[in-house]
Coordinates of C-alpha atoms and ligand atoms in Angstrom, one line a residue:
X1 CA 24.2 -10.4 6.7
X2 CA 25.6 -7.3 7.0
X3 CA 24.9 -4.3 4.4
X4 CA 26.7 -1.4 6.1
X5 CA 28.4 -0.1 2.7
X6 CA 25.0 -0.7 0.4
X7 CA 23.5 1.5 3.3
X8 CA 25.8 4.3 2.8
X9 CA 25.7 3.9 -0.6
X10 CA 21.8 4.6 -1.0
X11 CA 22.3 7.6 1.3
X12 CA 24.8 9.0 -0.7
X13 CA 22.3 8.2 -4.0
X14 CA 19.5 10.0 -2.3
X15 CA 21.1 13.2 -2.3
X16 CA 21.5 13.0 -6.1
X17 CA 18.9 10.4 -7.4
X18 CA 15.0 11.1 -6.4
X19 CA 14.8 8.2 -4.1
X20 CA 18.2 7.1 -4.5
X21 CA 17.3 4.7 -7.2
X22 CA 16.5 5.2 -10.7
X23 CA 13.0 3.0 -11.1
X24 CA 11.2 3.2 -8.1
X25 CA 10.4 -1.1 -7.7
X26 CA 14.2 -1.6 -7.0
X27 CA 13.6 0.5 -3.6
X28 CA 12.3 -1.1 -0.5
X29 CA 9.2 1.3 0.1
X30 CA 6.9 -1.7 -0.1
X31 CA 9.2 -4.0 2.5
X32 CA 11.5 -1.6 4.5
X33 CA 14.8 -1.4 4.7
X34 CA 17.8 -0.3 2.7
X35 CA 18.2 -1.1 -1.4
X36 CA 20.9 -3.8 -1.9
X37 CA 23.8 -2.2 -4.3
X38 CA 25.1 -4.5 -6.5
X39 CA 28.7 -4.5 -7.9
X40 CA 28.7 -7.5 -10.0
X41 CA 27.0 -10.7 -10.6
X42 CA 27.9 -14.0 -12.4
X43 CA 25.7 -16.9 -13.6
X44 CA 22.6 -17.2 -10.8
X45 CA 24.3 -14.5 -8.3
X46 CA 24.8 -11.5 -7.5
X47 CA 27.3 -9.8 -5.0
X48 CA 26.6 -6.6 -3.0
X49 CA 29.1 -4.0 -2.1
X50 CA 29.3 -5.3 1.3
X51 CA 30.7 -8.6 -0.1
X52 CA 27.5 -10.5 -0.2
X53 CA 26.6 -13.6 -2.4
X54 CA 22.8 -13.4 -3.3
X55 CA 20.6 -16.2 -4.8
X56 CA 19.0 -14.3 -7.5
X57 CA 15.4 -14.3 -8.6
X58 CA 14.5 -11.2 -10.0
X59 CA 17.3 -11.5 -12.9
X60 CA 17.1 -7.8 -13.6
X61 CA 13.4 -7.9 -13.6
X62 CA 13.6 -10.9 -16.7
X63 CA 16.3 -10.4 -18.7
X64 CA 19.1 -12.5 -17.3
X65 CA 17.4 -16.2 -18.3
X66 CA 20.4 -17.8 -19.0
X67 CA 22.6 -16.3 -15.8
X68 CA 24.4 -12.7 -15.3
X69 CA 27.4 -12.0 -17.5
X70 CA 26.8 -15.0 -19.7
X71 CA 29.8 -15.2 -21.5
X72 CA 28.6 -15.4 -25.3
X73 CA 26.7 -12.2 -24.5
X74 CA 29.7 -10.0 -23.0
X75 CA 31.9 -11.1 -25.8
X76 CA 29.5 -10.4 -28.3
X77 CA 29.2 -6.5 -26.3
X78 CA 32.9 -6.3 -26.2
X79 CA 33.8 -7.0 -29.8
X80 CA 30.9 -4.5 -30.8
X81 CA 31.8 -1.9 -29.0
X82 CA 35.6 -1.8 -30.5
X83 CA 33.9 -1.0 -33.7
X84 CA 31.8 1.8 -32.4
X85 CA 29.3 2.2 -30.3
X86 CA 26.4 4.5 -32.0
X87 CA 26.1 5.6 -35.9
X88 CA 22.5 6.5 -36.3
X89 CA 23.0 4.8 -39.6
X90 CA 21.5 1.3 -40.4
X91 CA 23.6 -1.6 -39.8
X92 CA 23.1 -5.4 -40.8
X93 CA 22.9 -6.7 -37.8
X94 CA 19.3 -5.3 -37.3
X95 CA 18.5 -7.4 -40.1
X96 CA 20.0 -10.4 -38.5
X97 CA 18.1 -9.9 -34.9
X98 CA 14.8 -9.3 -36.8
X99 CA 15.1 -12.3 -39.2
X100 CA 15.6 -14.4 -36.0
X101 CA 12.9 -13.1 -34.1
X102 CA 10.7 -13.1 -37.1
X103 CA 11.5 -16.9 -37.4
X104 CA 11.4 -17.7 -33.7
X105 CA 7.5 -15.9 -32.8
X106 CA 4.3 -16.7 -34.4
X107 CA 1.8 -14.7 -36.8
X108 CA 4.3 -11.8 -37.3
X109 CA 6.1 -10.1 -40.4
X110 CA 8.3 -7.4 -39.3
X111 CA 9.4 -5.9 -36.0
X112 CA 10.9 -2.7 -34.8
X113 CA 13.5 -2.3 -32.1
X114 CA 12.8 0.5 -29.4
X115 CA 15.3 0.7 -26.4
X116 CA 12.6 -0.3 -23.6
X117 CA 9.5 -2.2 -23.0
X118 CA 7.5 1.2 -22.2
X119 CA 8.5 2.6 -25.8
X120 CA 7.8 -0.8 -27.4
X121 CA 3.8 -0.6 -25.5
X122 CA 3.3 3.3 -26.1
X123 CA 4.4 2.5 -30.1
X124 CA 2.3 -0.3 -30.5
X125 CA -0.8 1.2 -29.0
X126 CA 0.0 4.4 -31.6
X127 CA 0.0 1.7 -34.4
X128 CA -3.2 0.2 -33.0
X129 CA -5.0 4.1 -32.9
X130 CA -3.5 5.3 -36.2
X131 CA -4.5 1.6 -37.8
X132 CA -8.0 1.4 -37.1
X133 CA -8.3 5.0 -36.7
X134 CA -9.9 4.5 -33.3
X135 CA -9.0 6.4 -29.8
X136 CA -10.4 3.9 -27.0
X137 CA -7.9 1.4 -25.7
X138 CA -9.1 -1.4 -23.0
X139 CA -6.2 -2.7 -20.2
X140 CA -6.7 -4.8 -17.7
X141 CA -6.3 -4.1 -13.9
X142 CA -3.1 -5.0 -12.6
X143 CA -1.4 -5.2 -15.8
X144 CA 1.9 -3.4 -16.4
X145 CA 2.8 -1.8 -19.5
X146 CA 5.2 0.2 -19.3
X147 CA 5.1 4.2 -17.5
X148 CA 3.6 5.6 -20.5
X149 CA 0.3 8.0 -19.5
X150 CA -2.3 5.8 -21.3
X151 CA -1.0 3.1 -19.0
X152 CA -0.9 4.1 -15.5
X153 CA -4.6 3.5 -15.2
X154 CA -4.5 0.7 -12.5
X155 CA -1.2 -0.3 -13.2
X156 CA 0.3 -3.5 -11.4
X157 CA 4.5 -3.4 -10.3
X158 CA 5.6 -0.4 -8.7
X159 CA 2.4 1.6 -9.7
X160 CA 0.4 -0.9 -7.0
X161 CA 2.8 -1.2 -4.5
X162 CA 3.4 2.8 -4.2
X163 CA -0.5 2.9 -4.1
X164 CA -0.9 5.2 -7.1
X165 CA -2.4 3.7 -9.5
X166 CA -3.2 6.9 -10.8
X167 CA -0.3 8.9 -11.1
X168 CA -0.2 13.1 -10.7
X169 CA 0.6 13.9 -14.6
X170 CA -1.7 12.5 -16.4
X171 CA -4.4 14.2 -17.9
X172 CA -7.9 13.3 -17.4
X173 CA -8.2 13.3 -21.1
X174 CA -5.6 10.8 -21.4
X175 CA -6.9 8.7 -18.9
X176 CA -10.5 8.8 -20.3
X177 CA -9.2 7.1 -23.5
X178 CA -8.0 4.2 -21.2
X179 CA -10.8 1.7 -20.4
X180 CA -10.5 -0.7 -17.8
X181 CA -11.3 -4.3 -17.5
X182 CA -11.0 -7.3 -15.1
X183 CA -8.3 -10.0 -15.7
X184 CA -9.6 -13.0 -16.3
X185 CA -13.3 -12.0 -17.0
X186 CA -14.3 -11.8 -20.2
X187 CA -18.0 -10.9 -19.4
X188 CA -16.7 -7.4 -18.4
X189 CA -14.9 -6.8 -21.7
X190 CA -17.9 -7.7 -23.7
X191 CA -19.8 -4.9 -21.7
X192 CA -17.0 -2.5 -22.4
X193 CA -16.8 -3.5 -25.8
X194 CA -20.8 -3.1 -26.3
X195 CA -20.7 0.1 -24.2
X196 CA -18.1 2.2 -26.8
X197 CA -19.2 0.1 -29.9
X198 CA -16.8 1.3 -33.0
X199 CA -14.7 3.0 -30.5
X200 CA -11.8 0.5 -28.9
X201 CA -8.7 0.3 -31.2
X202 CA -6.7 -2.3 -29.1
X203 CA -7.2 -4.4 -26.1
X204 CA -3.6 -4.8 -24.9
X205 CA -3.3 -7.9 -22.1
X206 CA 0.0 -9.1 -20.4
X207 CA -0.8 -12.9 -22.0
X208 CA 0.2 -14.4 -18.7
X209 CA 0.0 -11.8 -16.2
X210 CA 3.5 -10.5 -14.3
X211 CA 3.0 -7.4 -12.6
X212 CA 0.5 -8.4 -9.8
X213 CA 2.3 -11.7 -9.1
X214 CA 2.2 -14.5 -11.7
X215 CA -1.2 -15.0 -13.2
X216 CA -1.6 -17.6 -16.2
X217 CA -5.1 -16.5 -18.1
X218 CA -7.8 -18.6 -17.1
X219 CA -8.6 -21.5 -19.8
X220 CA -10.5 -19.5 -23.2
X221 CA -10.2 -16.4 -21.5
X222 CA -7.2 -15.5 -24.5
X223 CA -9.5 -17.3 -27.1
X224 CA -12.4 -15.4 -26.1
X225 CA -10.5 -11.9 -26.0
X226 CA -9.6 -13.0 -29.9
X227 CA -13.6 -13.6 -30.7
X228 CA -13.9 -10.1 -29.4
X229 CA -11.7 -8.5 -31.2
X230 CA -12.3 -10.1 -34.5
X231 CA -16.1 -9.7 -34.3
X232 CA -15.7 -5.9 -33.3
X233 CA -12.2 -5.4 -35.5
X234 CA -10.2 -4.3 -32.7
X235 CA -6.5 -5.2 -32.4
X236 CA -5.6 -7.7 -29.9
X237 CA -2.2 -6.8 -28.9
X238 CA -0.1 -8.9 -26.7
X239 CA 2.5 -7.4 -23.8
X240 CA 5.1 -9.9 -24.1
X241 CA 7.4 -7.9 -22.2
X242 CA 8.2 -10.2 -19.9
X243 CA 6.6 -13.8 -21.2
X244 CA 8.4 -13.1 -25.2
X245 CA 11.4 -15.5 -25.2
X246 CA 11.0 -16.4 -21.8
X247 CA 7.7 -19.5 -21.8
X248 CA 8.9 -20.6 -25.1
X249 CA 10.9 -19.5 -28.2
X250 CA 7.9 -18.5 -29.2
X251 CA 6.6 -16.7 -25.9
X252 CA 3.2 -17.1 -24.7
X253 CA 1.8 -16.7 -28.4
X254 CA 3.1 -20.3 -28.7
X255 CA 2.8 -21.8 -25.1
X256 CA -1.4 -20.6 -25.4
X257 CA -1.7 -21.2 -28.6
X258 CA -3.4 -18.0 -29.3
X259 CA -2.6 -15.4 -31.9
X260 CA -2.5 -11.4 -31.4
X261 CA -2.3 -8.8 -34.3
X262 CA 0.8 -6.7 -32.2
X263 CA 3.2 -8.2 -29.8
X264 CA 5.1 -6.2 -27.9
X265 CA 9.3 -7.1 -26.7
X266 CA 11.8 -6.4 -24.2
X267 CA 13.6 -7.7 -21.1
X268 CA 15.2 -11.2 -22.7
X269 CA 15.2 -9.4 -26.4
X270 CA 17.8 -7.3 -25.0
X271 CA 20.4 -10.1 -23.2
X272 CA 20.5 -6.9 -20.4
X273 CA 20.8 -4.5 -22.6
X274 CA 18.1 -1.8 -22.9
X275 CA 15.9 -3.2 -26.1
X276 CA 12.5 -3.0 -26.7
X277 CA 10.5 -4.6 -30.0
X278 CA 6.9 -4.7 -31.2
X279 CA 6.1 -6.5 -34.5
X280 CA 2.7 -7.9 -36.4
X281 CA 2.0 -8.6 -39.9
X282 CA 3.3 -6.4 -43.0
X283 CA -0.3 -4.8 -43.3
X284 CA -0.2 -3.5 -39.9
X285 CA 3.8 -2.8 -39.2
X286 CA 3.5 -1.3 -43.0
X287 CA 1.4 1.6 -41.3
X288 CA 4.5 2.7 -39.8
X289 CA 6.9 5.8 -40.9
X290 CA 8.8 5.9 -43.4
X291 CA 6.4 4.0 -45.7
X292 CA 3.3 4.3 -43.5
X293 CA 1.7 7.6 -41.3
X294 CA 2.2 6.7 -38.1
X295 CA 5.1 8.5 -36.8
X296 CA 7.7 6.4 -34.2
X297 CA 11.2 6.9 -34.2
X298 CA 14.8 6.6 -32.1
X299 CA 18.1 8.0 -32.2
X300 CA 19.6 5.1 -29.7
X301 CA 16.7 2.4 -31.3
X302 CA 18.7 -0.6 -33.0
X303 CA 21.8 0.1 -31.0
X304 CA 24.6 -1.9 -32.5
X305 CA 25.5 -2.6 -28.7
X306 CA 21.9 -3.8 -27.6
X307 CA 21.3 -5.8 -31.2
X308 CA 24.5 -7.7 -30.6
X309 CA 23.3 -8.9 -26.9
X310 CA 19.9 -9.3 -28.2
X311 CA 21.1 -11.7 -31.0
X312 CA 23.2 -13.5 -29.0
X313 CA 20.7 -14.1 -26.7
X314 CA 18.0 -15.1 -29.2
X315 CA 20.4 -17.4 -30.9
X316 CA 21.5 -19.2 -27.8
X317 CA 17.7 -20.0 -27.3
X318 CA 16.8 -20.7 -31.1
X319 CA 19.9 -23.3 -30.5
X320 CA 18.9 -24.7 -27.2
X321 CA 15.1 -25.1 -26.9
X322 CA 15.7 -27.6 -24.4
X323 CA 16.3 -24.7 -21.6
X324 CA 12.9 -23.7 -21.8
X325 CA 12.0 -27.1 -20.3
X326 CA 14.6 -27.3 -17.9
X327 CA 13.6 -23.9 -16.2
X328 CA 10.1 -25.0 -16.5
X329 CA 11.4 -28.1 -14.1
X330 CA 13.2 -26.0 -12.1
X331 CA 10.3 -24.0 -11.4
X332 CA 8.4 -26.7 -10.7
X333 CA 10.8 -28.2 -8.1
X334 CA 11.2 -24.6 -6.5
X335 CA 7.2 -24.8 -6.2
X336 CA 6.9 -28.2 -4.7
X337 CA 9.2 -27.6 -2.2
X338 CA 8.2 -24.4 -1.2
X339 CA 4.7 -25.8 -0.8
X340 CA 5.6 -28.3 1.4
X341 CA 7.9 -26.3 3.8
X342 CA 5.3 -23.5 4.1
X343 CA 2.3 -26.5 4.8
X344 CA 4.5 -27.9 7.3
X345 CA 4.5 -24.4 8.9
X346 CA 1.2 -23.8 8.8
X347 CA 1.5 -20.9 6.4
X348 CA -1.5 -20.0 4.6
X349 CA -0.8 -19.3 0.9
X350 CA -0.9 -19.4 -3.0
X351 CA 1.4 -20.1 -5.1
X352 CA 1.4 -19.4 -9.1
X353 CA 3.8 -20.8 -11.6
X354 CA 3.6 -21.2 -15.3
X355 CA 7.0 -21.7 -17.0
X356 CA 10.1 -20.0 -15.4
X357 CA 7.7 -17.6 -13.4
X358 CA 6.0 -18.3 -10.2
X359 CA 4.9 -16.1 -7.2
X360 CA 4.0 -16.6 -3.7
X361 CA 0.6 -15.3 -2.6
X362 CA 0.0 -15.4 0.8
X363 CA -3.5 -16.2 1.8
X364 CA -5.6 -19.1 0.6
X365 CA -7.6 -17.9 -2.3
X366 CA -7.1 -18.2 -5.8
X367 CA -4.8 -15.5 -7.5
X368 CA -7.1 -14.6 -10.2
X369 CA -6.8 -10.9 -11.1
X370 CA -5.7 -7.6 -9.3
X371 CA -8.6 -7.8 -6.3
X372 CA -7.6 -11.4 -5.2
X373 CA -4.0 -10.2 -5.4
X374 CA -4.2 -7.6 -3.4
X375 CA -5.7 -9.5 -0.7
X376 CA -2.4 -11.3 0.4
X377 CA -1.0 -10.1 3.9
X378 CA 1.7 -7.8 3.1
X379 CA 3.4 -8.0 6.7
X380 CA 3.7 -11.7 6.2
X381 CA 5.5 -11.2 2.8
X382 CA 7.9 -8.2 4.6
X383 CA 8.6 -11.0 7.0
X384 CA 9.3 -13.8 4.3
X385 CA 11.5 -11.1 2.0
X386 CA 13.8 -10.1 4.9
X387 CA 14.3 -13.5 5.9
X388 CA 15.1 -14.6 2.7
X389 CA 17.7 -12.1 2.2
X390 CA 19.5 -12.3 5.1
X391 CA 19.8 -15.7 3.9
X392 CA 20.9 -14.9 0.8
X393 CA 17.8 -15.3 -1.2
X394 CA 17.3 -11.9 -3.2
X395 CA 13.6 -12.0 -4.1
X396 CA 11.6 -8.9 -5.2
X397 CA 10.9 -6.5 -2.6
X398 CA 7.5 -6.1 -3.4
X399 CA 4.4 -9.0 -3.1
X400 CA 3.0 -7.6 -6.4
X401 CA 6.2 -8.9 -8.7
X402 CA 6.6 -12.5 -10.0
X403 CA 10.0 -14.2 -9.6
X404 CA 12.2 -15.2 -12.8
X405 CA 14.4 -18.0 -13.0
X406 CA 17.6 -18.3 -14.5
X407 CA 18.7 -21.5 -16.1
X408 CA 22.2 -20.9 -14.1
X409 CA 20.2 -22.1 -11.1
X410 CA 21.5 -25.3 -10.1
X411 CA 19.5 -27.9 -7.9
X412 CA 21.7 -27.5 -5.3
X413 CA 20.8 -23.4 -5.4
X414 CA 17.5 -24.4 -5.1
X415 CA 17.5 -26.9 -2.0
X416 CA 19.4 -23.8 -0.3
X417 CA 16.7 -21.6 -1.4
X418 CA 14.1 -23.9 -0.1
X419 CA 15.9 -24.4 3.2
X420 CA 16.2 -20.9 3.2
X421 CA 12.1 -20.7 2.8
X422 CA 11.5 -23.2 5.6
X423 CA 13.5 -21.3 8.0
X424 CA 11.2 -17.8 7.1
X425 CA 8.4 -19.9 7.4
X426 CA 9.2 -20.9 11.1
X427 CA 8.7 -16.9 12.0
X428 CA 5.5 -16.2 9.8
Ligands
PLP501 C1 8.8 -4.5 -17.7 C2 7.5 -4.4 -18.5 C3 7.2 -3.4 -19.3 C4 8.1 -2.1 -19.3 O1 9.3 -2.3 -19.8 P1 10.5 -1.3 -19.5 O2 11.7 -1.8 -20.3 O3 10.7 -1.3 -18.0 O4 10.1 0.0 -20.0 C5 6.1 -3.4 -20.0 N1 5.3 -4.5 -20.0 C6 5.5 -5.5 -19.2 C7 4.6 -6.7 -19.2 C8 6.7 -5.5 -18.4 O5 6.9 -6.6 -17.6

């Protein structure tokens, strides 16, 4: 494929735009190359300025579950934005995307709508602090939550595959409030539990892990972070970021069958619109300004704009529960046969699925948590990304980021993409 015009695009960019891109992952840093510019996408593709038709299985990073420019979505926007598109003023339909999403997740009360996933993680670990009256918080390594300070500790995404995990900025006293565990190990967040007793106000946990590839908890490790936190009174607080409305109506809450005190929204909430949430029960959301002391806040929050995508996106999936077992079987087929084309090539790998994510690991270990995740050969994965995309795969450009699938896939779309993965796998 040819991508003379995205090329001169991202030059022009560069002059302007640190990078030429405004979120570092949606450069090629990590794979070479030139970023792909987009200039419109429909249902399961996208189509670059050079005239390009892409597979696509980043979806905007989550969002797009139901296909680009669904149309009950981009009506909804449309008809919104005739009546205005900003008042700072409450409007009903807040109410209406909170009823729903108060209906459709477990264990919570009330939720507030923030215009990203970062605002929605750097609010709810506030909450968490202010609530307990704590300082400590314990992440995991690899875990993603956002770009606030207190998180780029070990970050996964674009923190891992730029190599700082520890980013210039912030503050050693920042960072010394952030304690680290291991994913998947709950013997080392008993120790750090023990170690700073009466201290930790929150463990926050990506529920199934997204950022350093797709990584489902093991089996009790959620049910023995819950012990923990109810035996020490610390807030277990779910990033569901990227699983909320995506494993089930419910989000992972539901699919595991565990409960946290503060869950955290974004990516799907938002139908592509820029949305963030985080809700828990009244005793703890009640500690929130205006009625509580905890101060969070947002002239653009609850955007009339962003409420009407995010309803009509939460509404088409309170209506349709069936799609969250169709992509879970599309997933599943993608899996299979990108199992078997690699093993008839010979190429070493792991793959992980749960739900409509999955990721490609490739060497033969288990992908348990960050260390085994960083092991995979990251020339072999290049390799397999350009390949793909000059077949018209578009997959992230980075081995530490899970693949999302849309329900516009069709079966057909996905024999192409596994033909597509056979032919890389000839050249690994
Ligand atoms: C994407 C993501 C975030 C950050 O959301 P933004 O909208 O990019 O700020 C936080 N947590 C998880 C798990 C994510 O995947």
């Amino acid at each position: 494929m040819i991508y003379k015009r995205s090329s001169a695009l991202f030059a022009e960019a560069q002059k302007v735009i640190p990078g030429g891109v405004n979120s570092p992952v949606r450069a090629f840093k990590a794979v070479g190359g030139d970023p792909i510019f987009v200039t419109r996408a429909q249902g399961a593709y996208l189509y670059d300025a050079d005239g390009n038709r892409l597979i696509d299985y980043i979806n905007s990073w989550g969002p797009m579950i139901l296909g680009h420019a669904y149309a009950p979505v981009v009506e909804a926007v449309v008809e919104t934005a005739k009546k205005g598109t900003s008042f700072g003023m409450p409007t009903e339909i807040e109410t209406k995307i909170a009823e729903l999403a108060v209906s459709m997740v477990p264990n919570i009360d009330k939720i507030r709508f923030v215009n990203s996933g970062t605002e929605a993680c750097m609010s709810a670990v506030r909450l968490a602090r202010g609530y307990t009256k704590r300082e400590k918080i314990i992440k995991f390594a690899g875990c993603y939550h956002g770009h606030s300070d207190s998180f780029l500790i070990q970050a996964g995404s674009g923190a891992v595959t730029f190599g700082t995990p520890n980013s210039p900025g912030v503050t050693a006293g920042t960072a010394k409030d952030t304690l680290l565990a291991k994913y998947n190990d709950i013997e080392d967040v008993k120790h750090l539990v023990q170690a700073n007793e009466g201290e930790v106000a929150c463990v926050i946990i990506e529920p199934v892990a997204g950022n350093m590839g797709c990584i489902p908890p093991k089996p009790g490790f959620l049910e023995g972070l819950r012990e923990i936190c109810d035996a020490n009174d610390i807030l277990l607080v779910f990033d569901e970021v990227m699983t909320g409305f995506r494993l089930a109506k419910g989000g992972a809450q539901e699919l595991l069958n565990v409960n946290a005190d503060i869950v955290t929204f974004g990516k799907v909430i938002g139908g592509g619109l820029p949305v963030g949430a985080f809700a828990a029960r009244n005793e703890i959301m009640d500690y929130l300004a205006p009625i509580g002391p905890v101060y969070q806040a947002g002239t653009l929050s609850g955007n009339p704009l962003a409420m009407a995508a995010g309803l009509t996106m939460l509404q088409e999936l309170n209506d349709n529960a069936p799609i969250f077992e169709s992509l879970a079987k599309k997933t599943k087929y993608l899996h299979d046969g990108m199992h078997k084309v690699l093993k008839e090539n010979n190429v070493v790998h792991t793959i992980n699925r749960i739900g409509s994510m999955i990721s490609v690991h490739f060497h033969q270990d288990k992908v348990i948590d960050f260390e085994t995740a960083a092991n995979g050969n990251n020339n072999t994965f290049k390799k397999f990304f350009h390949s793909l995309l000059d077949q018209g795969i578009y997959i992230a450009p980075s081995a530490f980021e899970t693949w999302f699938l849309t329900d516009a896939l069709t079966y057909h779309d996905l024999d192409e993409t596994i033909s597509a993965i056979a032919k890389a796998a000839k050249i690994l």
